[in-house]
Coordinates of C-alpha atoms in Angstrom, one line a residue:
M1 CA -8.0 -16.3 16.5
T2 CA -5.0 -14.3 17.4
A3 CA -1.2 -14.7 16.9
A4 CA 1.8 -13.0 18.4
V5 CA 3.3 -10.2 16.5
F6 CA 7.1 -9.8 16.4
H7 CA 9.1 -6.6 15.6
R8 CA 12.3 -7.3 13.8
R9 CA 15.1 -5.7 11.7
V10 CA 17.0 -7.1 8.7
D11 CA 19.8 -5.8 6.6
V12 CA 18.8 -5.5 2.9
G13 CA 21.7 -4.3 0.7
G14 CA 23.2 -2.3 3.5
V15 CA 19.9 -0.7 4.5
G16 CA 18.4 -1.5 7.9
I17 CA 14.8 -2.5 7.4
F18 CA 12.3 -2.7 10.3
Y19 CA 9.4 -5.1 9.8
R20 CA 6.5 -6.7 11.7
E21 CA 5.9 -10.4 11.4
A22 CA 3.2 -12.9 12.5
G23 CA 2.6 -16.5 11.8
P24 CA 4.5 -19.8 11.5
P25 CA 7.8 -19.6 9.7
D26 CA 6.9 -22.4 7.3
A27 CA 3.4 -21.0 6.4
P28 CA 2.4 -19.5 3.1
V29 CA 3.5 -15.9 3.0
L30 CA 1.5 -12.7 2.6
L31 CA 3.7 -9.6 1.9
L32 CA 2.2 -6.3 3.1
P33 CA 3.7 -3.2 1.5
H34 CA 2.3 -0.1 3.2
G35 CA 0.8 3.1 1.9
Y36 CA 1.6 6.8 2.3
P37 CA 1.8 8.7 4.7
C38 CA 2.0 5.5 6.7
S39 CA 4.2 2.5 7.6
S40 CA 3.8 -1.1 8.7
F41 CA 1.8 0.4 11.6
E42 CA -1.3 0.2 9.3
F43 CA -1.1 -3.6 9.5
R44 CA -0.7 -3.9 13.3
N45 CA -4.3 -5.2 13.8
L46 CA -4.4 -7.4 10.8
L47 CA -1.3 -9.4 11.6
P48 CA -2.6 -11.1 14.8
R49 CA -5.9 -11.9 13.1
L50 CA -4.4 -13.9 10.2
G51 CA -1.1 -15.0 11.7
D52 CA -2.6 -18.3 13.0
R53 CA -2.6 -19.7 9.5
W54 CA -0.3 -17.6 7.3
R55 CA 3.1 -15.8 7.7
L56 CA 2.5 -12.1 7.4
L57 CA 5.4 -9.7 6.7
A58 CA 5.0 -6.0 6.8
P59 CA 8.3 -4.0 6.2
D60 CA 8.8 -0.2 6.5
Y61 CA 10.3 1.3 3.3
P62 CA 13.6 3.2 3.6
G63 CA 12.9 6.7 4.7
M64 CA 9.6 5.8 6.3
G65 CA 8.5 4.2 9.6
Y66 CA 11.4 2.8 11.7
S67 CA 13.6 1.8 8.8
D68 CA 16.8 3.6 7.9
T69 CA 17.0 6.7 5.8
P70 CA 20.2 6.1 3.8
E71 CA 21.6 9.0 1.8
R72 CA 22.2 6.9 -1.2
F73 CA 19.0 5.1 -2.2
D74 CA 16.6 5.2 -5.1
Y75 CA 13.6 6.7 -3.4
S76 CA 11.1 5.9 -6.1
F77 CA 8.4 3.3 -6.9
D78 CA 11.0 1.4 -8.8
G79 CA 13.6 1.7 -6.0
Y80 CA 11.1 0.5 -3.4
A81 CA 10.0 -2.5 -5.5
K82 CA 13.7 -3.6 -5.8
L83 CA 14.0 -3.1 -2.0
L84 CA 11.0 -5.4 -1.5
Y85 CA 12.5 -8.1 -3.7
G86 CA 15.7 -7.8 -1.6
F87 CA 13.7 -8.0 1.5
V88 CA 12.0 -11.3 0.6
R89 CA 15.3 -12.7 -0.6
A90 CA 17.0 -11.8 2.7
L91 CA 14.3 -13.8 4.5
G92 CA 14.6 -16.7 2.1
I93 CA 11.1 -16.5 0.7
E94 CA 10.5 -17.9 -2.7
R95 CA 6.8 -17.3 -3.4
F96 CA 4.2 -15.1 -1.7
A97 CA 0.8 -13.3 -2.0
L98 CA 0.7 -9.5 -2.1
Y99 CA -1.6 -7.0 -0.3
L100 CA -1.8 -3.8 -2.5
H101 CA -3.0 -0.6 -0.9
D102 CA -2.4 3.0 -1.6
F103 CA 1.3 3.6 -2.8
G104 CA 1.9 0.0 -1.9
S105 CA 0.0 -0.9 -5.0
P106 CA 2.4 0.6 -7.7
I107 CA 5.3 -0.6 -5.6
G108 CA 4.0 -4.1 -5.1
A109 CA 2.8 -4.4 -8.7
R110 CA 6.3 -3.5 -9.9
L111 CA 7.7 -6.3 -7.9
A112 CA 5.0 -8.6 -9.4
I113 CA 6.0 -7.6 -12.9
M114 CA 9.7 -8.1 -12.1
K115 CA 9.1 -11.6 -10.7
P116 CA 5.7 -12.9 -11.8
E117 CA 6.6 -16.5 -11.0
R118 CA 6.9 -15.6 -7.3
I119 CA 3.4 -14.2 -7.0
L120 CA 0.7 -16.6 -5.6
A121 CA -2.2 -14.1 -5.4
Q122 CA -3.0 -10.5 -4.8
I123 CA -5.4 -8.6 -2.5
I124 CA -6.1 -5.1 -3.8
Q125 CA -7.5 -2.7 -1.2
N126 CA -8.0 0.9 -2.3
G127 CA -4.8 0.8 -4.3
D128 CA -3.5 3.5 -6.7
I129 CA -5.2 2.2 -9.8
P130 CA -3.8 2.0 -13.4
Y131 CA -6.9 3.3 -15.0
E132 CA -6.8 7.1 -15.9
D133 CA -10.6 7.3 -16.5
A134 CA -11.6 5.8 -13.2
L135 CA -9.8 8.1 -10.7
G136 CA -11.8 10.0 -8.1
D137 CA -12.4 13.8 -8.1
K138 CA -9.9 14.4 -5.3
Y139 CA -7.1 12.9 -7.4
A140 CA -7.5 16.0 -9.7
E141 CA -6.0 18.1 -6.8
I142 CA -2.7 16.1 -7.2
E143 CA -2.8 16.5 -11.0
K144 CA -3.1 20.3 -10.8
S145 CA 0.6 20.6 -9.9
W146 CA 1.8 18.6 -12.9
S147 CA 1.5 21.5 -15.3
L148 CA 4.0 23.5 -13.2
P149 CA 7.8 23.6 -13.8
E150 CA 9.4 20.9 -11.6
P151 CA 10.7 23.3 -8.8
E152 CA 7.3 24.9 -8.5
M153 CA 5.6 21.5 -8.6
C154 CA 7.8 20.3 -5.7
A155 CA 7.2 23.4 -3.7
E156 CA 3.4 23.0 -4.2
I157 CA 3.7 19.3 -3.1
G158 CA 5.7 20.4 -0.1
K159 CA 2.8 22.4 1.2
A160 CA 0.9 19.1 1.6
I161 CA 3.5 17.6 4.0
S162 CA 2.2 18.7 7.4
E163 CA 0.5 17.2 10.4
E164 CA -2.8 18.7 9.4
V165 CA -2.7 17.3 5.9
F166 CA -1.6 13.9 7.3
R167 CA -4.7 14.0 9.4
E168 CA -6.9 14.8 6.4
E169 CA -5.2 11.9 4.4
F170 CA -6.1 9.4 7.1
L171 CA -9.7 10.7 7.6
N172 CA -10.1 11.0 3.8
D173 CA -13.6 12.5 4.0
V174 CA -15.2 9.4 5.6
R175 CA -18.7 9.8 7.1
A176 CA -18.8 11.5 10.5
D177 CA -19.8 8.2 12.3
L178 CA -16.7 6.5 11.1
V179 CA -14.2 9.2 12.1
P180 CA -14.0 8.0 15.7
R181 CA -12.7 4.6 14.5
I182 CA -9.6 6.2 13.0
P183 CA -7.0 6.7 15.8
P184 CA -5.0 10.0 15.9
D185 CA -1.9 7.8 16.4
L186 CA -1.9 7.5 12.6
W187 CA -1.1 11.1 11.9
K188 CA 0.6 11.9 15.2
L189 CA 3.1 8.9 14.9
H190 CA 3.9 9.4 11.2
W191 CA 4.3 13.1 11.5
S192 CA 6.7 12.7 14.4
L193 CA 8.9 10.5 12.2
I194 CA 9.2 13.2 9.5
T195 CA 12.7 14.8 9.2
P196 CA 13.9 17.3 6.7
R197 CA 15.4 14.5 4.6
R198 CA 12.2 12.4 4.8
R199 CA 10.2 15.4 3.7
E200 CA 12.3 15.6 0.6
I201 CA 11.8 11.9 0.0
A202 CA 8.0 12.3 0.3
I203 CA 8.0 15.2 -2.2
D204 CA 10.0 13.2 -4.7
L205 CA 7.7 10.2 -4.3
I206 CA 4.5 12.2 -4.8
A207 CA 6.0 14.0 -7.7
G208 CA 6.8 10.6 -9.2
L209 CA 3.0 10.0 -9.6
K210 CA 3.3 12.1 -12.8
A211 CA 5.8 9.8 -14.4
N212 CA 4.0 6.8 -13.0
R213 CA 1.1 7.5 -15.3
S214 CA 3.1 6.3 -18.3
W215 CA 3.5 2.9 -16.5
F216 CA -0.2 2.2 -16.3
G217 CA -0.3 0.3 -19.6
E218 CA 2.5 -2.1 -18.3
H219 CA 0.5 -2.7 -15.2
R220 CA -2.7 -3.5 -17.1
R221 CA -0.8 -5.8 -19.4
Y222 CA 0.6 -7.7 -16.4
L223 CA -3.0 -8.1 -15.0
R224 CA -4.3 -9.4 -18.3
E225 CA -1.5 -11.8 -19.2
Q226 CA -0.7 -13.2 -15.7
S227 CA -4.2 -13.0 -14.2
P228 CA -3.1 -13.7 -10.6
P229 CA -5.9 -14.9 -8.3
T230 CA -7.3 -11.6 -7.0
L231 CA -9.5 -10.4 -4.1
I232 CA -10.6 -6.8 -4.5
V233 CA -11.9 -5.4 -1.2
W234 CA -12.7 -1.7 -1.4
G235 CA -13.9 1.1 0.8
S236 CA -16.4 3.0 -1.3
Q237 CA -16.0 6.2 0.8
D238 CA -12.7 7.0 -0.9
F239 CA -12.6 10.3 -2.8
Y240 CA -9.2 9.5 -4.4
M241 CA -10.2 6.0 -5.4
P242 CA -14.0 5.6 -5.3
E243 CA -16.2 2.6 -6.3
K244 CA -15.6 3.1 -10.0
S245 CA -11.9 2.6 -9.4
A246 CA -12.4 -0.8 -7.9
R247 CA -14.7 -1.9 -10.7
A248 CA -12.1 -0.8 -13.3
Y249 CA -9.9 -3.7 -12.3
L250 CA -12.6 -6.1 -13.7
R251 CA -11.7 -5.0 -17.2
D252 CA -8.4 -6.9 -16.9
L253 CA -9.4 -9.3 -14.1
P254 CA -12.9 -10.4 -14.9
D255 CA -12.7 -13.4 -12.5
A256 CA -11.6 -11.3 -9.5
D257 CA -13.6 -11.4 -6.3
L258 CA -14.9 -7.9 -5.7
H259 CA -16.4 -6.7 -2.4
L260 CA -17.4 -3.1 -1.8
L261 CA -17.5 -2.2 1.9
D262 CA -19.1 0.8 3.7
G263 CA -15.8 2.4 4.7
G264 CA -13.0 4.6 3.5
H265 CA -9.5 4.5 2.2
W266 CA -8.1 3.0 5.4
L267 CA -10.3 0.0 5.7
L268 CA -8.2 -1.8 8.3
E269 CA -9.2 1.0 10.7
T270 CA -12.9 1.2 9.9
N271 CA -13.8 -2.3 8.7
L272 CA -11.1 -4.6 10.0
E273 CA -13.2 -7.6 10.9
E274 CA -15.0 -7.6 7.5
V275 CA -11.7 -7.3 5.6
A276 CA -10.0 -10.0 7.7
A277 CA -12.9 -12.4 7.1
L278 CA -12.8 -11.9 3.4
M279 CA -9.1 -12.3 3.3
R280 CA -9.3 -15.5 5.4
D281 CA -11.8 -17.0 3.0
F282 CA -9.7 -15.9 -0.1
L283 CA -6.4 -17.2 1.3
D284 CA -8.0 -20.5 2.4
R285 CA -9.1 -21.0 -1.2
T286 CA -5.9 -19.7 -2.8
L287 CA -2.8 -20.5 -0.7
R288 CA -3.0 -24.2 -0.4

């Protein structure tokens, strides 16, 4: 089944936010925070596949995609979480499920910790995990810069903000036969939206991964204590977050549904139909 996708804007605390929407306005809501270096564009194919039954909302963060880039804004995981809360309030939404992928995971999880009573369920897809011992080998490349003084660390991070590195991030070492499924629009579009100010924002956000490590315990405690209904759908060809990263969630969410797919970090490009089918089954059982 397919549903129409609408492209809208809303003011959230004086910031113009672009978002994509599909589904009946009175249907249960699935909030889709995007990853890096992406935008709501990553959900363009998922929205019409689930919008017949649920209301899907995919906003662009400030400083990314087609949203504004205000000079005064807290461009951090905490700041984006507060923005997401302002976004759902602006649309009059009380409760919702969350899709947690890439940087959208620590951002969406912060929102869940802030307002646990609003969270109906979560779908975790190759998110940035809160388990230090279950990170992939490639994550060590990020950690290397953490021992440097902050100006040098930021300079090192800045080298990774280029069109070529964006391409590498989207391909993420998937098998050669999967590469043709990943459209160059992903890196071409998102690189075209980078400005000098947005480059600074990206550097600060990536640098924030170091401080984010101290927040892992709070995230794990939320999972244990709140135990939201959870679907874990994971591309095992992810060298930042491999199979062991997905399984680590079972330490705190032993009742979660775990599905390992033969794909990479950007499963909605390589395994869309499988993911949509698993989500449809999970949402049917959870959002009643």
